[in-house]
Short mmCIF file of C-alpha atoms in Angstrom, two decimals:
data_model
loop_
_atom_site.label_atom_id
_atom_site.label_comp_id
_atom_site.label_asym_id
_atom_site.label_seq_id
_atom_site.Cartn_x
_atom_site.Cartn_y
_atom_site.Cartn_z
CA MET A 52 -11.53 -3.31 25.91
CA LEU A 53 -9.47 -0.76 23.98
CA ASP A 54 -9.72 2.88 25.04
CA LEU A 55 -8.89 5.07 22.03
CA GLU A 56 -8.81 8.76 21.15
CA VAL A 57 -10.59 9.96 17.99
CA GLN A 58 -8.93 12.72 15.99
CA PRO A 59 -11.17 13.62 13.01
CA GLU A 60 -9.42 13.66 9.64
CA ARG A 61 -6.28 12.23 11.26
CA SER A 62 -6.14 9.14 13.47
CA LEU A 63 -7.46 6.65 16.01
CA GLY A 64 -5.19 5.48 18.83
CA ASN A 65 -3.80 6.00 22.30
CA GLU A 66 -0.56 7.17 23.93
CA GLN A 67 1.29 3.98 22.95
CA TRP A 68 0.21 3.57 19.30
CA GLU A 69 -2.16 4.93 16.68
CA PHE A 70 -3.51 4.30 13.20
CA VAL A 71 -2.91 7.43 11.12
CA LEU A 72 -4.66 8.22 7.83
CA GLY A 73 -2.09 7.92 5.06
CA MET A 74 -0.13 5.29 7.00
CA PRO A 75 1.30 2.52 4.76
CA PHE A 76 -0.17 -0.96 5.09
CA ASN A 77 3.17 -2.33 6.29
CA GLN A 78 3.34 0.10 9.23
CA ALA A 79 -0.20 -0.74 10.34
CA VAL A 80 0.69 -4.45 10.37
CA ASN A 81 3.80 -3.71 12.43
CA VAL A 82 1.66 -1.84 14.98
CA LEU A 83 -0.60 -4.88 15.27
CA LYS A 84 2.38 -7.20 15.68
CA ARG A 85 3.65 -5.14 18.60
CA GLN A 86 0.19 -5.20 20.19
CA ASP A 87 -0.47 -8.91 19.66
CA ARG A 88 -1.20 -9.48 23.36
CA VAL A 89 -4.00 -6.91 23.29
CA ILE A 90 -5.34 -7.09 19.73
CA LYS A 91 -6.20 -10.59 18.51
CA GLY A 92 -8.16 -12.14 15.68
CA VAL A 93 -6.69 -9.94 12.91
CA GLN A 94 -7.90 -10.66 9.37
CA VAL A 95 -6.68 -9.35 6.00
CA TRP A 96 -9.26 -9.06 3.23
CA TYR A 97 -8.32 -8.61 -0.44
CA SER A 98 -9.43 -9.66 -3.90
CA ASP A 99 -7.37 -12.57 -5.17
CA GLN A 100 -8.20 -12.02 -8.84
CA ASN A 101 -8.63 -8.22 -8.92
CA PRO A 102 -6.40 -6.74 -6.20
CA LEU A 103 -6.49 -3.25 -7.75
CA GLN A 104 -10.27 -3.01 -7.95
CA THR A 105 -11.03 -3.77 -4.31
CA ASP A 106 -9.61 -1.95 -1.29
CA LEU A 107 -7.23 -3.80 1.00
CA VAL A 108 -8.78 -4.25 4.46
CA ILE A 109 -7.43 -5.18 7.88
CA ASN A 110 -10.34 -6.35 10.03
CA LEU A 111 -9.96 -6.35 13.81
CA ALA A 112 -12.92 -8.61 14.55
CA GLN A 113 -12.71 -8.57 18.37
CA GLU A 114 -12.45 -4.75 18.48
CA GLY A 115 -14.99 -4.06 15.71
CA ILE A 116 -12.54 -1.94 13.68
CA ARG A 117 -11.76 -2.01 9.95
CA LEU A 118 -8.71 -0.32 8.46
CA ILE A 119 -9.40 0.32 4.77
CA PHE A 120 -6.37 0.88 2.54
CA ASP A 121 -6.37 2.24 -1.01
CA SER A 122 -5.64 -0.67 -3.36
CA SER A 123 -3.13 1.29 -5.48
CA SER A 124 -1.12 3.35 -2.98
CA GLN A 125 -1.65 0.85 -0.10
CA ARG A 126 -2.07 3.77 2.33
CA LEU A 127 -4.76 4.00 5.00
CA LYS A 128 -7.88 5.68 3.58
CA ILE A 129 -10.69 5.06 6.08
CA ILE A 130 -10.82 3.98 9.74
CA GLU A 131 -14.20 2.37 10.41
CA VAL A 132 -15.58 1.40 13.82
CA TYR A 133 -18.53 -0.90 13.14
CA HIS A 134 -19.12 -2.37 16.66
CA MET A 135 -19.38 0.53 19.06
CA ASN A 136 -20.04 -1.71 22.07
CA LYS A 137 -16.64 -3.43 21.75
CA ILE A 138 -14.52 -0.34 22.25
CA LYS A 139 -14.22 2.87 24.28
CA LEU A 140 -13.90 6.12 22.34
CA LYS A 141 -13.14 9.64 23.47
CA TYR A 142 -12.72 13.05 21.87
CA CYS A 143 -10.59 15.79 23.45
CA GLY A 144 -10.08 13.49 26.45
CA VAL A 145 -13.83 13.02 27.14
CA HIS A 146 -15.58 9.72 26.45
CA PHE A 147 -18.55 9.75 24.09
CA ASN A 148 -18.73 5.95 23.78
CA SER A 149 -18.23 3.45 26.60
CA PRO A 150 -20.27 0.89 28.57
CA HIS A 151 -21.47 3.76 30.78
CA VAL A 152 -21.79 6.41 28.04
CA PRO A 153 -23.90 5.24 25.09
CA PRO A 154 -23.24 7.16 21.84
CA THR A 155 -26.74 8.61 21.50
CA ILE A 156 -27.57 11.55 19.28
CA GLU A 157 -27.58 13.80 22.35
CA GLN A 158 -24.14 12.56 23.38
CA ILE A 159 -22.68 13.10 19.91
CA ASP A 160 -24.21 16.57 19.80
CA GLN A 161 -22.73 17.38 23.21
CA SER A 162 -19.25 16.04 22.35
CA PHE A 163 -18.84 17.37 18.81
CA GLY A 164 -21.20 20.33 18.64
CA ALA A 165 -23.44 21.57 15.82
CA THR A 166 -22.92 20.40 12.27
CA HIS A 167 -24.59 20.51 8.85
CA PRO A 168 -27.96 18.79 8.45
CA GLY A 169 -27.60 15.03 8.24
CA VAL A 170 -28.51 12.78 5.32
CA TYR A 171 -31.01 9.92 5.41
CA ASP A 172 -30.23 6.79 3.39
CA SER A 173 -33.61 5.18 2.76
CA GLU A 174 -32.11 1.99 1.29
CA LYS A 175 -29.99 1.22 4.36
CA GLN A 176 -32.40 2.97 6.77
CA LEU A 177 -29.52 4.97 8.20
CA PHE A 178 -29.30 8.60 9.23
CA ILE A 179 -25.74 9.79 8.56
CA LEU A 180 -24.34 12.74 10.48
CA ASN A 181 -21.23 14.24 8.88
CA PHE A 182 -18.49 16.37 10.38
CA ARG A 183 -15.30 17.22 8.52
CA GLY A 184 -13.29 14.02 8.46
CA LEU A 185 -15.79 12.17 10.66
CA SER A 186 -19.23 10.59 10.19
CA PHE A 187 -21.72 8.76 12.41
CA SER A 188 -24.45 6.39 11.23
CA PHE A 189 -27.70 5.98 13.19
CA PRO A 190 -30.13 3.16 12.36
CA ILE A 191 -33.70 4.46 11.93
CA GLU A 192 -36.75 2.21 11.77
CA SER A 193 -38.82 2.34 8.60
CA LYS A 194 -41.83 3.87 10.39
CA PHE A 195 -39.81 7.08 10.87
CA GLU A 196 -38.75 7.23 7.21
CA GLY A 197 -41.42 9.76 6.20
CA ASP A 198 -40.45 12.10 9.03
CA MET A 199 -36.75 11.82 8.12
CA ILE A 200 -37.42 12.72 4.47
CA ALA A 201 -39.46 15.71 5.59
CA ILE A 202 -36.65 16.90 7.85
CA ASN A 203 -34.10 16.56 5.05
CA TYR A 204 -36.38 18.45 2.69
CA GLU A 205 -36.87 21.28 5.18
CA SER A 206 -33.24 21.49 6.26
CA GLN A 207 -32.99 25.08 5.02
CA SER A 208 -35.81 26.20 7.30
CA PRO A 209 -35.18 27.36 10.91
CA LYS A 210 -33.42 24.54 12.72
CA PRO A 211 -35.10 22.47 15.43
CA ARG A 212 -33.31 21.80 18.70
CA TYR A 213 -30.57 19.81 16.96
CA ALA A 214 -28.99 21.23 13.82
CA HIS A 215 -29.11 17.81 12.20
CA GLY A 216 -32.87 17.47 12.70
CA LEU A 217 -32.79 13.96 14.18
CA GLY A 218 -33.52 15.19 17.68
CA SER A 219 -36.95 16.53 16.64
CA LEU A 220 -38.33 13.02 16.13
CA GLN A 221 -40.28 11.26 18.87
CA PHE A 222 -38.92 7.76 19.58
CA PRO A 223 -40.57 5.05 21.70
CA ASN A 224 -40.02 5.45 25.45
CA GLY A 225 -37.98 8.54 24.74
CA ALA A 226 -35.05 6.37 23.59
CA SER A 227 -32.63 8.20 21.35
CA PRO A 228 -30.97 6.38 18.42
CA VAL A 229 -27.47 5.09 19.07
CA VAL A 230 -24.50 5.21 16.70
CA SER A 231 -24.03 1.95 14.79
CA LYS A 232 -20.91 2.94 12.83
CA MET A 233 -18.26 5.66 12.90
CA CYS A 234 -15.82 6.52 10.09
CA ILE A 235 -12.67 8.66 10.16
CA TYR A 236 -11.43 9.95 6.79
CA THR A 237 -10.02 13.05 5.09
CA GLY A 238 -12.16 15.77 3.49
CA ASN A 239 -15.86 16.55 3.66
CA SER A 240 -17.30 13.44 2.02
CA LEU A 241 -16.81 9.79 2.87
CA THR A 242 -17.80 8.67 -0.63
CA ASP A 243 -15.22 10.95 -2.29
CA THR A 244 -12.39 10.52 0.19
CA ARG A 245 -8.92 9.44 -0.92
CA ALA A 246 -5.88 8.18 0.92
CA PRO A 247 -3.82 11.24 1.92
CA PRO A 248 -0.08 11.52 1.23
CA LEU A 249 2.25 9.76 3.62
CA PRO A 250 2.24 11.95 6.78
CA ILE A 251 5.56 13.13 8.21
CA ILE A 252 4.81 11.33 11.49
CA CYS A 253 5.06 8.01 9.60
CA TYR A 254 8.49 8.62 8.04
CA HIS A 255 10.49 7.35 11.06
CA GLY A 256 13.75 8.50 9.47
CA ASN A 257 13.32 6.36 6.35
CA CYS A 258 13.28 7.21 2.65
CA TYR A 259 10.18 6.33 0.63
CA LEU A 260 9.85 5.97 -3.11
CA GLU A 261 7.60 8.28 -5.12
CA ASN A 262 8.56 6.75 -8.47
CA LEU A 263 11.39 5.01 -10.24
CA ASP A 264 12.13 5.62 -13.92
CA VAL A 265 14.19 3.02 -15.75
CA ILE A 266 16.23 4.80 -18.43
CA ARG A 267 16.67 2.60 -21.50
CA GLU A 268 18.18 2.99 -24.93
CA ASN A 269 17.56 0.52 -27.77
CA ASN A 270 15.87 -1.77 -25.22
CA VAL A 271 18.97 -1.88 -23.04
CA THR A 272 18.89 -0.49 -19.49
CA LYS A 273 21.31 2.38 -18.90
CA SER A 274 20.41 3.61 -15.41
CA MET A 275 17.73 3.96 -12.72
CA LYS A 276 16.35 7.34 -11.66
CA PHE A 277 14.93 7.27 -8.12
CA THR A 278 12.60 9.99 -6.85
CA VAL A 279 12.44 9.58 -3.09
CA VAL A 280 10.91 11.52 -0.21
CA THR A 281 12.30 11.83 3.29
CA GLU A 282 12.27 14.12 6.31
CA GLY A 283 13.89 17.52 5.98
CA ILE A 284 14.30 20.46 8.32
CA GLY A 285 11.98 23.32 7.39
CA PRO A 286 12.64 27.04 7.78
CA GLY A 287 11.89 28.87 11.02
CA LYS A 288 13.05 28.78 14.62
CA LEU A 289 11.13 25.63 15.47
CA ALA A 290 13.03 23.59 12.86
CA GLU A 291 9.79 21.93 11.78
CA LEU A 292 10.12 18.62 9.95
CA ARG A 293 8.96 18.82 6.36
CA LYS A 294 8.79 16.54 3.36
CA LYS A 295 11.93 16.66 1.24
CA THR A 296 12.08 15.27 -2.31
CA LEU A 297 15.35 14.00 -3.77
CA GLU A 298 16.34 12.63 -7.18
CA ARG A 299 19.14 10.09 -7.42
CA GLU A 300 20.47 8.14 -10.40
CA VAL A 301 22.38 4.86 -10.19
CA SER A 302 23.41 2.27 -12.74
CA PHE A 303 25.10 -1.07 -13.25
CA GLY A 304 28.70 -0.96 -12.10
CA SER A 305 27.96 1.43 -9.23
CA SER A 306 29.97 0.68 -6.11
CA CYS A 307 28.62 0.13 -2.61
CA GLN A 308 29.72 3.66 -1.75
CA ASP A 309 27.84 5.06 -4.74
CA ILE A 310 24.61 3.33 -3.67
CA LEU A 311 24.99 4.38 -0.04
CA SER A 312 25.59 7.97 -1.09
CA ALA A 313 22.57 7.98 -3.41
CA LEU A 314 19.98 5.99 -1.42
CA GLY A 315 21.31 5.85 2.13
CA CYS A 316 21.85 2.77 4.28
CA PRO A 317 19.80 -0.30 3.35
CA ASN A 318 17.26 -1.75 5.75
CA LYS A 319 19.11 -5.06 5.58
CA VAL A 320 22.09 -6.73 3.91
CA PHE A 321 21.44 -10.28 2.70
CA TYR A 322 24.16 -12.70 1.57
CA LYS A 323 23.18 -15.35 -0.96
CA ALA A 324 23.77 -18.81 0.45
CA GLU A 325 22.84 -20.51 -2.81
CA ASP A 326 21.47 -19.65 -6.22
CA LYS A 327 18.78 -22.09 -7.34
CA MET A 328 18.57 -20.38 -10.74
CA LYS A 329 22.13 -21.38 -11.70
CA ILE A 330 20.79 -24.42 -13.50
CA HIS A 331 19.29 -22.11 -16.12
CA SER A 332 22.64 -20.41 -16.76
CA ARG A 333 24.88 -21.12 -19.71
CA ASP A 334 27.49 -23.81 -18.86
CA ALA A 335 25.91 -24.34 -15.45
CA HIS A 336 27.92 -27.54 -14.94
CA LYS A 337 31.11 -25.46 -14.91
CA LEU A 338 29.96 -23.26 -12.05
CA ILE A 339 31.58 -24.34 -8.80
CA HIS A 340 30.74 -23.28 -5.28
CA SER A 341 32.62 -20.13 -4.32
CA LYS A 342 33.78 -19.16 -0.86
CA MET A 343 32.59 -15.63 -1.61
CA SER A 344 28.90 -14.83 -1.80
CA ASP A 345 27.04 -12.18 -3.77
CA TYR A 346 25.00 -9.94 -1.51
CA PHE A 347 21.88 -7.78 -1.63
CA TYR A 348 21.14 -4.36 -0.26
CA ASN A 349 17.47 -4.65 0.73
CA TYR A 350 15.60 -1.31 0.65
CA PHE A 351 12.21 -2.40 1.99
CA THR A 352 10.67 1.10 2.08
CA LEU A 353 11.69 1.63 -1.56
CA GLY A 354 10.52 -1.81 -2.67
CA VAL A 355 13.94 -2.47 -4.21
CA ASP A 356 16.77 -5.00 -3.86
CA ILE A 357 20.22 -4.30 -5.32
CA LEU A 358 22.61 -7.19 -5.93
CA PHE A 359 26.39 -6.74 -5.73
CA ASP A 360 29.02 -9.01 -7.20
CA ALA A 361 31.09 -10.71 -4.51
CA LYS A 362 34.41 -10.17 -6.29
CA THR A 363 34.07 -6.64 -7.63
CA ASN A 364 31.54 -5.21 -5.12
CA LEU A 365 29.76 -3.55 -8.05
CA VAL A 366 26.03 -3.58 -8.87
CA LYS A 367 24.96 -6.27 -11.29
CA LYS A 368 21.21 -6.60 -10.70
CA PHE A 369 18.12 -4.61 -9.56
CA ILE A 370 14.86 -6.16 -8.33
CA PHE A 371 11.59 -4.17 -8.06
CA HIS A 372 8.72 -5.49 -5.90
CA THR A 373 5.04 -4.64 -6.43
CA ASN A 374 3.84 -6.03 -3.06
CA TYR A 375 0.56 -7.53 -4.24
CA PRO A 376 -1.52 -9.43 -1.66
CA GLY A 377 -1.45 -13.14 -2.39
CA HIS A 378 2.30 -13.17 -3.09
CA TYR A 379 4.75 -15.04 -0.88
CA ASN A 380 6.68 -11.83 -0.03
CA PHE A 381 3.61 -9.67 0.61
CA HIS A 382 4.12 -7.11 3.40
CA MET A 383 7.91 -7.53 3.30
CA TYR A 384 8.36 -4.64 0.81
CA TYR A 385 6.54 -1.41 0.11
CA ARG A 386 5.21 -1.14 -3.45
CA CYS A 387 7.84 0.03 -5.94
CA ASP A 388 6.17 2.43 -8.38
CA PHE A 389 8.42 1.81 -11.38
CA ARG A 390 8.12 2.78 -15.06
CA ILE A 391 9.96 0.75 -17.69
CA PRO A 392 9.73 1.83 -21.36
CA VAL A 393 9.90 -1.02 -23.89
CA THR A 394 9.96 -0.41 -27.66
CA ARG A 395 9.32 -2.47 -30.77
CA LEU A 396 9.50 -1.77 -34.46
CA LYS A 397 6.21 -1.15 -36.23
CA THR A 398 7.61 -3.12 -39.14
CA ALA A 399 9.34 -6.49 -39.14
CA GLY A 400 12.85 -6.56 -37.74
CA ASN A 401 14.77 -6.96 -34.55
CA LEU A 402 17.33 -4.16 -34.38
CA LEU A 403 16.22 -0.64 -33.51
CA GLN A 404 17.96 2.06 -35.50
CA MET A 405 17.94 5.79 -34.96
CA GLY A 406 14.96 7.46 -36.60
CA GLU A 407 12.98 4.25 -37.15
CA ASP A 408 9.25 4.16 -36.54
CA VAL A 409 8.67 2.39 -33.19
CA ASP A 410 5.89 1.66 -30.71
CA THR A 411 6.51 2.18 -26.99
CA LEU A 412 4.89 0.48 -24.02
CA VAL A 413 5.53 1.77 -20.50
CA ILE A 414 5.38 -1.13 -18.06
CA ASP A 415 4.57 -0.13 -14.49
CA SER A 416 3.70 -1.83 -11.22
CA TYR A 417 0.02 -1.98 -12.22
CA SER A 418 0.52 -3.58 -15.66
CA LYS A 419 -0.76 -7.08 -16.34
CA TRP A 420 1.47 -9.60 -18.04
CA ASP A 421 -0.94 -10.45 -20.89
CA LYS A 422 -0.66 -6.89 -22.26
CA VAL A 423 3.14 -7.05 -22.07
CA GLN A 424 3.12 -10.43 -23.83
CA GLU A 425 0.84 -9.16 -26.57
CA PHE A 426 2.99 -6.08 -27.15
CA LEU A 427 6.20 -8.11 -27.34
CA LYS A 428 4.61 -10.89 -29.42
CA LYS A 429 5.76 -13.53 -26.93
CA LEU A 430 2.44 -15.31 -26.59
CA ASN A 431 3.76 -18.89 -26.72
CA GLU A 432 6.82 -18.54 -24.51
CA ARG A 433 7.03 -21.14 -21.76
CA PRO A 434 7.92 -19.75 -18.32
CA VAL A 435 10.17 -20.99 -15.57
CA VAL A 436 7.99 -22.09 -12.62
CA LEU A 437 9.13 -20.65 -9.29
CA ASN A 438 8.13 -22.41 -6.06
CA ARG A 439 8.90 -20.62 -2.79
CA SER A 440 9.12 -22.09 0.68
CA SER A 441 11.21 -21.74 3.82
CA SER A 442 12.68 -24.04 6.44
CA THR A 443 9.97 -23.05 8.91
CA ASN A 444 7.11 -23.03 6.41
CA THR A 445 7.67 -25.73 3.83
CA THR A 446 4.33 -25.11 2.11
CA ASN A 447 3.44 -22.02 0.13
CA PRO A 448 -0.32 -21.32 0.43
CA PHE A 449 -0.19 -18.83 -2.45
CA GLY A 450 1.06 -21.27 -5.09
CA SER A 451 3.76 -20.94 -7.73
CA THR A 452 4.70 -17.91 -9.79
CA PHE A 453 6.02 -17.83 -13.36
CA CYS A 454 9.19 -16.16 -14.62
CA TYR A 455 9.51 -14.80 -18.16
CA GLY A 456 12.71 -13.47 -19.70
CA VAL A 457 12.39 -10.32 -21.82
CA GLN A 458 15.51 -8.58 -23.17
CA ASP A 459 17.59 -7.75 -20.06
CA MET A 460 14.66 -8.31 -17.66
CA ILE A 461 12.93 -11.16 -15.85
CA PHE A 462 9.25 -10.72 -14.95
CA GLU A 463 7.83 -12.74 -12.07
CA VAL A 464 4.10 -13.13 -12.72
CA MET A 465 1.42 -14.24 -10.28
CA GLN A 466 -1.37 -16.64 -11.20
CA ASN A 467 -3.84 -13.73 -11.50
CA GLY A 468 -1.65 -12.15 -14.21
CA HIS A 469 -0.20 -9.30 -12.14
CA ILE A 470 3.54 -8.70 -12.09
CA ALA A 471 4.99 -9.54 -8.67
CA ALA A 472 8.56 -8.44 -9.33
CA VAL A 473 10.87 -7.31 -12.11
CA THR A 474 14.56 -8.20 -12.17
CA ILE A 475 16.82 -6.10 -14.40
CA TYR A 476 20.31 -7.48 -14.89
CA GLN A 477 23.42 -6.49 -16.76
CA PRO A 478 23.87 -8.74 -19.81
CA PRO A 479 27.23 -10.53 -19.90
CA GLN A 480 29.83 -8.65 -21.86
CA VAL A 481 30.85 -10.46 -25.02
CA PRO A 482 34.63 -10.11 -25.48
CA SER A 483 35.60 -8.48 -28.73
CA VAL A 484 37.55 -10.51 -31.29
CA SER A 485 40.56 -8.67 -32.66
#
């Protein structure tokens, strides 16, 4: 049985590990991987068709804990303990829930002190006691409903023994109600809570992406502007760690040294053993196997891969990952929050000239492919079908994805219509004829 410390509006954990509000989904999974001998039966819940409308949930069935992540930011929003008898909980080093200490209303009052009057939910027959960043739910039988409504109505009158009013009720055999669910969150209201910003304690020396702006001119990519956050030393004698925001711009043709100077060391360097997409290249039959291999800088915490040419060691491709659940690479990358402006003429024509009347669509990591198709008038284009597998897992339970070429970009689209990744490449230079 896990023995965990509760820190309202912050975390749930022990001396070895903790789940912190604002923690990215990927970090929470890594914690669970390291504790696989203790924590078993982990489930991931998500909406296959509408992943942005339903929160992402990690359910620890044997411990009775749910970790609820915001569907857009994929950061931890709520820590919910829904089986109090499967876990030990303490606050300020003193247990308020264990096999020998039931979490009764008296125990909660003793451990956490006075609070605002509670709220009775007549539909769920629950009395909810709220502290800042912490709430407890007590099941109340329907025969006490009238008394609970009266207590809520008279909450402004002189308080009974307990500030929340629940202690004034008379229960059978003197038994006090016991907590059925506890939630840790930020703010004063569970219903209005949001995932907090990434806390400094979760940085671990890495850089994280706030947003990435693709700078384009006449529908041709010129450069990438990264806005990243990392740890910085704050003012004062204690040299407190603080959030530091940096802006860096890179482009095609940047060297390895340029990328390292702008974005720091990659999380991994990957050398391409083979390129299965060569068959779709022009004059593919003329391409022979080279002893040199192109290589990627993998920036997992930025959600970005950068491909370098093996001969020149210069950038020739960028890949942005959206990290949607249900994709083969889910959890490998953090979500890349990119913005790509695409323009079209309002009148017929293909070339964009200065001063012409144009429409602009900004494609981001939350865009659906059907809107992009409709804007670009590419409704009947047939995609390239991409099947992923590995030597250890020859089957892909998530199915195929579809790749569409648009200008100097390739969009990988999932079966639910969401964009899984965007590849931006440098078009081949056409030699001039003198």
